[in-house]
């Protein structure tokens, strides 16, 4: 990872950050607070009514109430957040991810208020935030993009000509597109004419516009992204890749670094492309360049101009604290201490979401009644959850990130199995169970999976996990249920005679009367 | 006391508590096989320590109601329906007894895939009236006694909780 330098983005002199306001909540707010403590920086939390008791409020040195419950009433109120920073004497704002993290106007307003913005410039965000402008910038910077047309075509002859240049298979997409209508995969030139006319007809019917875009169809694509970090003095570095193909409807569930299919040469090529992408928009701070990888080639997808959920696995593999680096960059410092870092070992992350994988991954709301955290060698838990926490419908469902680190992929995988076996979250349903299954599938063990794997796994029914412990746990579970009932039955008559009136005891007593009390 | 267990994969088990030995635990007969078990409540919040025939398990239990439990062991979760002798007998007697009003309930949380019964329709005992998908498996919801459909309380696509009433039946006046 050789440092590459160019002209400085801004000629700023270092200005120390002593107090930082974190414009976020939950796990990422706690994560940022931890780096601040390491750096000796005071923190200011903001919170909604629903988050009064949240961990990020209790972990902060100061906390400012925004009121309201929905994001629009609270964490998206840029004006109030800047006012809170001014009131508390904070000198910088870290937006985390989500909410205002990729809002250029807010970034500008923060700077205009004389505060340091822990993130890239509004200009970088704007270019990368738009599909067309980012693609144009990438083509100019010679970063590979998915081959395709930028102008829609309206006849099969033109489509044939263009497809010849792209190479088959190609995908036809309605220019007015949406909802999967007017999309066709064309395997070869022979099928173009008929595919074009049906897709175009469908689009004409659905949208009143039969024109088509052509794009290379990627076979078994994988989502692989490169972490980059730049400072305000012209240094841009990359920190290798993260494999994020285990996702469903663009929601990632399990990530790992490095990717099981990327070799050192490809890593260098992708890293250089990512650095070129960042340079093309004069990027500083932490960012992620997402690529689609298919059959040995990679193509720019988009750049996320913020810290990402899964940054922790990169931190483990490279031995770097990316949040601290972002804060240092915002203060105008150089990232020279990151030059020459090499990856070591393997890290896997599982997102612990309050959702029900058995019910279409619908959010699972409720109170976290019971919590048993895993631990031991190679385990890192970044969490915002605690016993008694109310999981509300207002915010996203991520409770915590479970990270396992090992000297190689198999050790990391086995440690993650241990993590998921030790973990217990009671009161809400979580993604932990399905993650445990996925880690034991042949596809994960061999590393041979693509972005469609999780959906196929869910839709095709579950295969039994390849457990190593030979105990028949289903039988044990049934026996436990019997014992639990036996104990409950033995407890209830005793309690109703010992305790005086109480709603639930009355109810229990009444139930026992109905059933006829039996001496046990 | 004897318990009749059913897991979501329709595995059935009979567990007889042959002897309650207090602190020493229980002597069990599981499908005719003798076992020794100790189950201790760890935190009164749902965590238990189980020793079954000398093997140790960290167990968590979540109760939907008395008969419907989620049991979590080593990161895996099972839904178990547990009936005791009385409830099983009561169910059997009710099935043989005179016709009466019936409330057809969801045995487990899930999504209604289809409802085949219509209001006013007469359904027989054991007849399938709806299909409930839970844990990615489709389960037929059946009327126990039969009767005349009085009201349909759910439609296909609805999410339901365990124990939720799906369909109300009035007694069939023509039944003997």
XYZ file of N, CA and C in Angstrom, chain B residues 105-167:
189
model
N -57.758 -21.664 16.658
C -56.658 -20.755 16.975
C -55.383 -21.130 16.222
N -54.499 -20.167 16.121
C -53.191 -20.436 15.521
C -52.331 -21.144 16.555
N -51.715 -22.238 16.146
C -50.892 -22.993 17.072
C -49.540 -22.325 17.283
N -49.153 -21.509 16.316
C -47.853 -20.842 16.405
C -47.934 -19.533 15.638
N -47.022 -18.615 15.933
C -47.052 -17.364 15.173
C -46.663 -17.625 13.722
N -47.273 -16.895 12.816
C -46.940 -17.108 11.413
C -47.787 -16.231 10.526
N -47.840 -16.640 9.264
C -48.589 -15.871 8.289
C -49.640 -16.780 7.667
N -50.854 -16.259 7.548
C -51.930 -17.029 6.926
C -51.690 -17.050 5.415
N -51.553 -18.231 4.870
C -51.303 -18.378 3.430
C -52.626 -18.418 2.675
N -53.589 -19.162 3.234
C -54.902 -19.203 2.595
C -55.966 -19.556 3.623
N -57.184 -19.139 3.336
C -58.331 -19.506 4.163
C -59.321 -20.187 3.231
N -59.612 -21.457 3.498
C -60.482 -22.194 2.576
C -61.946 -22.176 3.027
N -62.186 -21.870 4.306
C -63.566 -21.856 4.803
C -64.244 -20.535 4.446
N -65.561 -20.601 4.304
C -66.331 -19.383 4.053
C -67.408 -19.258 5.117
N -67.827 -18.036 5.362
C -68.850 -17.835 6.382
C -70.132 -18.561 5.995
N -70.727 -19.226 6.985
C -71.954 -19.981 6.743
C -71.717 -21.414 6.313
N -70.487 -21.718 5.975
C -70.157 -23.058 5.491
C -70.081 -24.043 6.657
N -70.487 -25.265 6.415
C -70.371 -26.299 7.442
C -69.060 -27.049 7.235
N -68.263 -27.126 8.277
C -67.017 -27.884 8.170
C -67.064 -29.072 9.113
N -66.438 -30.139 8.710
C -66.427 -31.347 9.525
C -65.254 -31.351 10.493
N -65.330 -32.276 11.452
C -64.225 -32.412 12.405
C -62.983 -32.857 11.652
N -61.869 -32.175 11.921
C -60.613 -32.538 11.268
C -60.439 -31.917 9.897
N -61.414 -31.149 9.468
C -61.325 -30.540 8.141
C -60.377 -29.335 8.161
N -59.611 -29.209 7.086
C -58.676 -28.086 6.999
C -59.429 -26.820 6.612
N -59.198 -25.761 7.383
C -59.905 -24.509 7.109
C -58.971 -23.386 6.659
N -57.678 -23.566 6.923
C -56.714 -22.523 6.552
C -55.322 -23.130 6.514
N -54.407 -22.390 5.889
C -53.009 -22.821 5.892
C -52.187 -21.707 6.525
N -51.403 -22.093 7.504
C -50.582 -21.144 8.254
C -49.120 -21.455 7.980
N -48.380 -20.440 7.556
C -46.948 -20.668 7.352
C -46.180 -20.134 8.550
N -45.384 -21.015 9.123
C -44.543 -20.614 10.250
C -43.211 -21.310 10.074
N -42.145 -20.616 10.363
C -40.809 -21.187 10.249
C -40.579 -21.777 8.856
N -41.101 -21.102 7.851
C -40.952 -21.520 6.454
C -41.668 -22.831 6.146
N -42.560 -23.252 7.032
C -43.274 -24.487 6.750
C -44.758 -24.204 6.765
N -45.466 -24.861 5.833
C -46.900 -24.639 5.786
C -47.614 -25.666 6.658
N -48.461 -25.175 7.518
C -49.193 -26.053 8.420
C -50.683 -25.916 8.139
N -51.363 -27.066 8.074
C -52.808 -27.017 7.874
C -53.474 -26.714 9.210
N -54.383 -25.754 9.175
C -55.151 -25.430 10.380
C -56.480 -26.164 10.259
N -56.786 -26.992 11.252
C -57.983 -27.817 11.155
C -58.976 -27.512 12.260
N -60.226 -27.759 11.946
C -61.258 -27.664 12.967
C -61.220 -28.955 13.775
N -61.330 -28.813 15.097
C -61.273 -30.007 15.931
C -62.621 -30.740 15.926
N -63.682 -29.966 16.118
C -65.002 -30.591 16.262
C -65.893 -30.433 15.045
N -65.592 -29.467 14.220
C -66.481 -29.149 13.115
C -67.577 -28.208 13.567
N -68.307 -27.655 12.622
C -69.376 -26.730 12.963
C -69.682 -25.839 11.771
N -70.432 -24.788 12.048
C -70.785 -23.847 10.993
C -69.942 -22.585 11.179
N -69.288 -22.152 10.100
C -68.400 -20.994 10.197
C -69.224 -19.751 10.509
N -68.963 -19.179 11.683
C -69.706 -18.009 12.125
C -68.987 -16.742 11.668
N -67.669 -16.707 11.912
C -66.910 -15.541 11.456
C -65.468 -15.911 11.119
N -64.994 -15.298 10.052
C -63.591 -15.433 9.657
C -62.888 -14.186 10.181
N -61.907 -14.376 11.029
C -61.248 -13.229 11.649
C -59.924 -12.875 10.968
N -59.507 -13.723 10.027
C -58.249 -13.441 9.319
C -58.443 -13.679 7.823
N -57.522 -13.109 7.076
C -57.501 -13.326 5.630
C -56.084 -13.712 5.238
N -55.924 -14.222 4.030
C -54.586 -14.636 3.626
C -53.669 -13.416 3.615
N -52.439 -13.642 4.062
C -51.478 -12.553 4.160
C -51.361 -11.974 5.557
N -52.342 -12.274 6.426
C -52.299 -11.732 7.790
C -51.217 -12.414 8.617
N -50.585 -11.624 9.452
C -49.643 -12.161 10.440
C -50.423 -12.476 11.682
N -50.193 -13.622 12.265
C -50.936 -13.980 13.467
C -49.985 -14.420 14.572
N -50.455 -14.254 15.790
C -49.677 -14.687 16.954
C -50.172 -16.058 17.397
N -49.350 -16.743 18.164
C -49.763 -18.032 18.713
C -50.972 -17.819 19.608
N -51.980 -18.671 19.451
C -53.157 -18.584 20.300
C -54.215 -17.624 19.786
N -53.888 -16.895 18.728
C -54.867 -15.947 18.172
C -56.031 -16.707 17.533
N -57.246 -16.226 17.793
C -58.423 -16.878 17.209
C -58.513 -16.511 15.731
N -58.619 -17.537 14.878
C -58.639 -17.315 13.430
C -60.068 -17.383 12.890
N -60.777 -18.387 13.365
C -62.123 -18.638 12.848
C -63.018 -19.060 14.013
